[in-house]
Amino acid sequence: MKAMVLAAGRGERMRPLTDHTPKPLLKAGEYTLIERTVLQLVRNGFHDIVINHAYLGEQIEQTLGDGGHYGASIVYSREGDSVLETGGGILKALPLLGNAPFLVVNGDIATDFPFFRLKNAALDLAHLILVDNPSHHPGGDFALHGKTVVETSESRLTFSGVGIYNPDLFSECKPGKFSLAPLLKAAMQNGRVSGEKHEGFWMDIGTPERLDILKNIILHQQ
């Protein structure tokens, strides 16, 4: 199974840290955010990795190269000045991902989720990892009814930014800018999205303050 890391965001909430550095290259401890994700994927058996980028994306390529230094094989989906969002970015990368289900990880999260468990996960159109709602997102996104993810206002959890997707999820999509959320919600209407809750560590590193929190966590783990 191939993996894709979403790394094309502008990182507006991270300014001024991202004025001259793409958010995935912000450092937390010894490594940048995206290096941490790549190394974690490799440790969990994902060696073929696709990374999309846009804003200052050449810096990401210069840092990671072909991935060999990390035990990975990395190829890039270059979006240039386009702002394709999550859905559009994945659709553009599909030729690099192939015809089998693939893992997608947001480039601005930190988690101890065991990705290897997803390599043989059964799915229809999508399988999502959900977590407890953080303080900055108290309303959550979706709910779990058994192993099925549904859109409801009750008992909602937060989508972690980790999921497996069947390329068929994008079969009706046209190239351009669009979000992943409407696709998932449409699939949920037909009961075609499964999921599970991760009880371990997870953070959305979306602001300088949260980046500092992650740095402190890493410092105390050493």
mmCIF file of C-alpha atoms in Angstrom:
data_model
loop_
_atom_site.group_PDB
_atom_site.id
_atom_site.type_symbol
_atom_site.label_atom_id
_atom_site.label_comp_id
_atom_site.label_asym_id
_atom_site.label_seq_id
_atom_site.Cartn_x
_atom_site.Cartn_y
_atom_site.Cartn_z
ATOM 1 C CA MET A 1 0.000 0.000 0.000
ATOM 2 C CA LYS A 2 1.302 3.449 -0.919
ATOM 3 C CA ALA A 3 1.004 6.448 1.361
ATOM 4 C CA MET A 4 0.412 10.112 0.598
ATOM 5 C CA VAL A 5 1.368 13.014 2.831
ATOM 6 C CA LEU A 6 -0.639 16.204 2.300
ATOM 7 C CA ALA A 7 1.867 19.047 2.413
ATOM 8 C CA ALA A 8 0.480 21.736 0.105
ATOM 9 C CA GLY A 9 -1.149 24.014 2.670
ATOM 10 C CA ARG A 10 -0.149 27.665 2.930
ATOM 11 C CA GLY A 11 0.095 27.600 6.732
ATOM 12 C CA GLU A 12 -1.559 30.974 7.291
ATOM 13 C CA ARG A 13 -2.231 30.281 10.974
ATOM 14 C CA MET A 14 1.471 29.552 11.442
ATOM 15 C CA ARG A 15 2.630 32.949 10.268
ATOM 16 C CA PRO A 16 5.181 34.469 10.651
ATOM 17 C CA LEU A 17 6.913 31.072 10.935
ATOM 18 C CA THR A 18 5.708 30.150 7.456
ATOM 19 C CA ASP A 19 6.545 33.416 5.701
ATOM 20 C CA HIS A 20 9.708 31.862 4.283
ATOM 21 C CA THR A 21 9.346 28.206 5.258
ATOM 22 C CA PRO A 22 6.576 25.763 4.281
ATOM 23 C CA LYS A 23 4.719 24.478 7.336
ATOM 24 C CA PRO A 24 5.859 20.841 6.870
ATOM 25 C CA LEU A 25 9.482 21.990 7.291
ATOM 26 C CA LEU A 26 8.972 23.596 10.693
ATOM 27 C CA LYS A 27 11.106 21.758 13.206
ATOM 28 C CA ALA A 28 10.002 19.942 16.337
ATOM 29 C CA GLY A 29 13.076 18.588 18.038
ATOM 30 C CA GLU A 30 15.663 17.014 15.765
ATOM 31 C CA TYR A 31 13.350 16.649 12.767
ATOM 32 C CA THR A 32 10.886 18.696 10.763
ATOM 33 C CA LEU A 33 7.186 17.837 10.927
ATOM 34 C CA ILE A 34 7.221 16.090 7.562
ATOM 35 C CA GLU A 35 10.409 14.171 8.339
ATOM 36 C CA ARG A 36 8.723 12.840 11.464
ATOM 37 C CA THR A 37 5.780 11.654 9.391
ATOM 38 C CA VAL A 38 7.976 10.036 6.730
ATOM 39 C CA LEU A 39 10.061 8.220 9.347
ATOM 40 C CA GLN A 40 6.936 7.015 11.115
ATOM 41 C CA LEU A 41 5.489 5.713 7.853
ATOM 42 C CA VAL A 42 8.709 3.842 7.080
ATOM 43 C CA ARG A 43 8.787 2.296 10.556
ATOM 44 C CA ASN A 44 5.248 1.056 9.923
ATOM 45 C CA GLY A 45 6.083 -0.546 6.586
ATOM 46 C CA PHE A 46 5.071 2.234 4.185
ATOM 47 C CA HIS A 47 8.053 2.890 1.923
ATOM 48 C CA ASP A 48 6.395 4.189 -1.263
ATOM 49 C CA ILE A 49 5.328 7.728 -0.428
ATOM 50 C CA VAL A 50 3.721 10.489 -2.493
ATOM 51 C CA ILE A 51 3.956 14.069 -1.229
ATOM 52 C CA ASN A 52 1.997 16.943 -2.731
ATOM 53 C CA HIS A 53 3.269 20.469 -2.362
ATOM 54 C CA ALA A 54 2.572 23.992 -3.543
ATOM 55 C CA TYR A 55 3.767 26.969 -1.468
ATOM 56 C CA LEU A 56 7.595 26.904 -1.292
ATOM 57 C CA GLY A 57 7.381 23.264 -2.288
ATOM 58 C CA GLU A 58 10.879 23.206 -3.757
ATOM 59 C CA GLN A 59 12.197 23.475 -0.198
ATOM 60 C CA ILE A 60 10.394 20.230 0.673
ATOM 61 C CA GLU A 61 12.005 18.456 -2.284
ATOM 62 C CA GLN A 62 15.421 19.829 -1.372
ATOM 63 C CA THR A 63 15.047 18.555 2.188
ATOM 64 C CA LEU A 64 13.602 15.103 1.530
ATOM 65 C CA GLY A 65 15.030 14.335 -1.899
ATOM 66 C CA ASP A 66 14.066 10.909 -3.207
ATOM 67 C CA GLY A 67 13.545 9.643 0.333
ATOM 68 C CA GLY A 68 16.453 7.219 0.281
ATOM 69 C CA HIS A 69 18.014 8.819 3.362
ATOM 70 C CA TYR A 70 14.884 7.853 5.306
ATOM 71 C CA GLY A 71 14.468 4.375 3.858
ATOM 72 C CA ALA A 72 11.642 5.552 1.617
ATOM 73 C CA SER A 73 10.974 6.121 -2.062
ATOM 74 C CA ILE A 74 9.378 9.558 -2.402
ATOM 75 C CA VAL A 75 7.739 11.063 -5.490
ATOM 76 C CA TYR A 76 6.126 14.481 -5.637
ATOM 77 C CA SER A 77 2.818 15.798 -6.900
ATOM 78 C CA ARG A 78 3.632 19.412 -7.721
ATOM 79 C CA GLU A 79 0.675 21.783 -7.566
ATOM 80 C CA GLY A 80 2.635 24.968 -8.199
ATOM 81 C CA ASP A 81 0.535 28.077 -7.644
ATOM 82 C CA SER A 82 -2.695 26.075 -7.699
ATOM 83 C CA VAL A 83 -4.728 25.768 -4.521
ATOM 84 C CA LEU A 84 -6.337 22.364 -4.974
ATOM 85 C CA GLU A 85 -7.319 21.664 -1.339
ATOM 86 C CA THR A 86 -7.449 18.132 0.006
ATOM 87 C CA GLY A 87 -9.731 16.495 -2.545
ATOM 88 C CA GLY A 88 -8.221 18.203 -5.561
ATOM 89 C CA GLY A 89 -4.729 17.465 -4.335
ATOM 90 C CA ILE A 90 -5.422 13.754 -3.912
ATOM 91 C CA LEU A 91 -7.141 13.565 -7.311
ATOM 92 C CA LYS A 92 -4.116 15.144 -9.017
ATOM 93 C CA ALA A 93 -1.845 12.612 -7.298
ATOM 94 C CA LEU A 94 -3.905 9.528 -8.253
ATOM 95 C CA PRO A 95 -1.675 8.621 -11.239
ATOM 96 C CA LEU A 96 1.209 8.342 -8.758
ATOM 97 C CA LEU A 97 -0.825 6.365 -6.225
ATOM 98 C CA GLY A 98 -2.111 3.637 -8.527
ATOM 99 C CA ASN A 99 -5.331 1.660 -8.585
ATOM 100 C CA ALA A 100 -5.228 0.134 -5.100
ATOM 101 C CA PRO A 101 -6.418 1.715 -1.844
ATOM 102 C CA PHE A 102 -3.877 4.089 -0.337
ATOM 103 C CA LEU A 103 -3.151 5.765 2.984
ATOM 104 C CA VAL A 104 -3.331 9.556 3.338
ATOM 105 C CA VAL A 105 -1.848 11.456 6.294
ATOM 106 C CA ASN A 106 -2.158 15.182 6.867
ATOM 107 C CA GLY A 107 1.279 16.770 6.957
ATOM 108 C CA ASP A 108 0.490 18.916 9.996
ATOM 109 C CA ILE A 109 -0.409 16.281 12.583
ATOM 110 C CA ALA A 110 1.572 14.337 15.159
ATOM 111 C CA THR A 111 0.315 10.973 16.362
ATOM 112 C CA ASP A 112 1.404 7.596 17.655
ATOM 113 C CA PHE A 113 -1.239 5.796 15.597
ATOM 114 C CA PRO A 114 0.140 2.427 14.398
ATOM 115 C CA PHE A 115 -0.158 2.909 10.640
ATOM 116 C CA PHE A 116 0.843 -0.702 9.957
ATOM 117 C CA ARG A 117 -2.592 -1.803 11.152
ATOM 118 C CA LEU A 118 -4.150 -0.148 8.117
ATOM 119 C CA LYS A 119 -2.176 -2.083 5.514
ATOM 120 C CA ASN A 120 -4.697 -4.924 5.487
ATOM 121 C CA ALA A 121 -7.780 -3.025 6.624
ATOM 122 C CA ALA A 122 -10.972 -3.855 4.793
ATOM 123 C CA LEU A 123 -12.772 -0.879 3.318
ATOM 124 C CA ASP A 124 -15.424 0.125 0.844
ATOM 125 C CA LEU A 125 -14.731 3.709 -0.276
ATOM 126 C CA ALA A 126 -12.921 5.057 2.794
ATOM 127 C CA HIS A 127 -11.768 4.148 6.292
ATOM 128 C CA LEU A 128 -11.165 7.040 8.702
ATOM 129 C CA ILE A 129 -9.305 7.345 11.990
ATOM 130 C CA LEU A 130 -11.211 9.489 14.492
ATOM 131 C CA VAL A 131 -10.035 10.960 17.799
ATOM 132 C CA ASP A 132 -11.514 12.755 20.803
ATOM 133 C CA ASN A 133 -12.334 16.389 20.094
ATOM 134 C CA PRO A 134 -9.484 18.766 20.960
ATOM 135 C CA SER A 135 -10.253 22.033 22.736
ATOM 136 C CA HIS A 136 -9.850 24.008 19.516
ATOM 137 C CA HIS A 137 -12.416 21.817 17.702
ATOM 138 C CA PRO A 138 -15.029 20.916 20.338
ATOM 139 C CA GLY A 139 -17.847 20.179 17.889
ATOM 140 C CA GLY A 140 -16.069 17.339 16.128
ATOM 141 C CA ASP A 141 -16.681 16.156 12.572
ATOM 142 C CA PHE A 142 -18.310 12.731 12.344
ATOM 143 C CA ALA A 143 -19.646 9.979 14.579
ATOM 144 C CA LEU A 144 -19.000 6.260 14.804
ATOM 145 C CA HIS A 145 -21.922 3.850 14.794
ATOM 146 C CA GLY A 146 -20.172 0.562 15.331
ATOM 147 C CA LYS A 147 -17.580 0.499 12.573
ATOM 148 C CA THR A 148 -19.504 2.859 10.293
ATOM 149 C CA VAL A 149 -18.767 6.581 10.120
ATOM 150 C CA VAL A 150 -21.855 8.781 9.907
ATOM 151 C CA GLU A 151 -22.616 12.466 9.700
ATOM 152 C CA THR A 152 -24.656 13.394 12.740
ATOM 153 C CA SER A 153 -24.815 16.073 15.412
ATOM 154 C CA GLU A 154 -24.586 13.555 18.253
ATOM 155 C CA SER A 155 -21.481 12.038 19.868
ATOM 156 C CA ARG A 156 -19.189 13.454 17.240
ATOM 157 C CA LEU A 157 -15.471 12.829 17.114
ATOM 158 C CA THR A 158 -12.742 14.652 15.199
ATOM 159 C CA PHE A 159 -11.309 13.333 11.951
ATOM 160 C CA SER A 160 -7.601 12.846 12.621
ATOM 161 C CA GLY A 161 -6.362 13.497 9.107
ATOM 162 C CA VAL A 162 -5.461 9.808 8.742
ATOM 163 C CA GLY A 163 -7.499 7.668 6.355
ATOM 164 C CA ILE A 164 -7.435 5.007 3.669
ATOM 165 C CA TYR A 165 -9.170 5.749 0.396
ATOM 166 C CA ASN A 166 -10.313 3.653 -2.511
ATOM 167 C CA PRO A 167 -9.558 5.431 -5.809
ATOM 168 C CA ASP A 168 -13.226 4.830 -6.676
ATOM 169 C CA LEU A 169 -14.096 7.557 -4.162
ATOM 170 C CA PHE A 170 -12.813 10.051 -6.741
ATOM 171 C CA SER A 171 -14.322 8.417 -9.847
ATOM 172 C CA GLU A 172 -16.806 11.230 -10.524
ATOM 173 C CA CYS A 173 -14.434 14.090 -9.693
ATOM 174 C CA LYS A 174 -13.044 16.603 -12.132
ATOM 175 C CA PRO A 175 -9.575 18.184 -11.795
ATOM 176 C CA GLY A 176 -9.450 21.417 -9.849
ATOM 177 C CA LYS A 177 -9.952 22.791 -6.368
ATOM 178 C CA PHE A 178 -12.264 20.894 -4.043
ATOM 179 C CA SER A 179 -12.381 19.624 -0.490
ATOM 180 C CA LEU A 180 -12.376 15.980 0.556
ATOM 181 C CA ALA A 181 -15.184 16.473 3.083
ATOM 182 C CA PRO A 182 -18.143 16.605 0.644
ATOM 183 C CA LEU A 183 -16.959 13.373 -1.009
ATOM 184 C CA LEU A 184 -16.785 11.637 2.341
ATOM 185 C CA LYS A 185 -20.176 12.938 3.418
ATOM 186 C CA ALA A 186 -21.769 11.710 0.182
ATOM 187 C CA ALA A 187 -20.222 8.272 0.708
ATOM 188 C CA MET A 188 -21.462 8.265 4.318
ATOM 189 C CA GLN A 189 -25.008 8.794 3.077
ATOM 190 C CA ASN A 190 -24.701 5.371 1.445
ATOM 191 C CA GLY A 191 -22.981 3.713 4.391
ATOM 192 C CA ARG A 192 -19.722 3.304 2.498
ATOM 193 C CA VAL A 193 -17.282 4.822 5.015
ATOM 194 C CA SER A 194 -15.884 2.771 7.887
ATOM 195 C CA GLY A 195 -13.754 3.965 10.747
ATOM 196 C CA GLU A 196 -12.229 3.478 14.149
ATOM 197 C CA LYS A 197 -11.283 5.598 17.138
ATOM 198 C CA HIS A 198 -7.656 6.122 18.126
ATOM 199 C CA GLU A 199 -7.278 6.475 21.882
ATOM 200 C CA GLY A 200 -3.576 7.350 21.845
ATOM 201 C CA PHE A 201 -1.597 10.506 21.165
ATOM 202 C CA TRP A 202 -2.740 12.903 18.436
ATOM 203 C CA MET A 203 -2.211 16.600 17.796
ATOM 204 C CA ASP A 204 -3.117 19.002 15.030
ATOM 205 C CA ILE A 205 -0.040 21.234 14.743
ATOM 206 C CA GLY A 206 -1.930 24.178 13.307
ATOM 207 C CA THR A 207 -0.593 27.136 15.279
ATOM 208 C CA PRO A 208 2.759 28.287 16.713
ATOM 209 C CA GLU A 209 1.408 27.613 20.195
ATOM 210 C CA ARG A 210 0.630 23.989 19.377
ATOM 211 C CA LEU A 211 4.024 23.598 17.740
ATOM 212 C CA ASP A 212 5.599 24.735 21.007
ATOM 213 C CA ILE A 213 3.516 22.177 22.901
ATOM 214 C CA LEU A 214 4.771 19.424 20.576
ATOM 215 C CA LYS A 215 8.361 20.590 21.068
ATOM 216 C CA ASN A 216 7.951 20.333 24.836
ATOM 217 C CA ILE A 217 6.434 16.853 24.551
ATOM 218 C CA ILE A 218 9.357 15.688 22.411
ATOM 219 C CA LEU A 219 11.858 17.289 24.787
ATOM 220 C CA HIS A 220 10.439 15.397 27.749
ATOM 221 C CA GLN A 221 10.444 12.125 25.826
ATOM 222 C CA GLN A 222 14.207 12.307 25.261
#
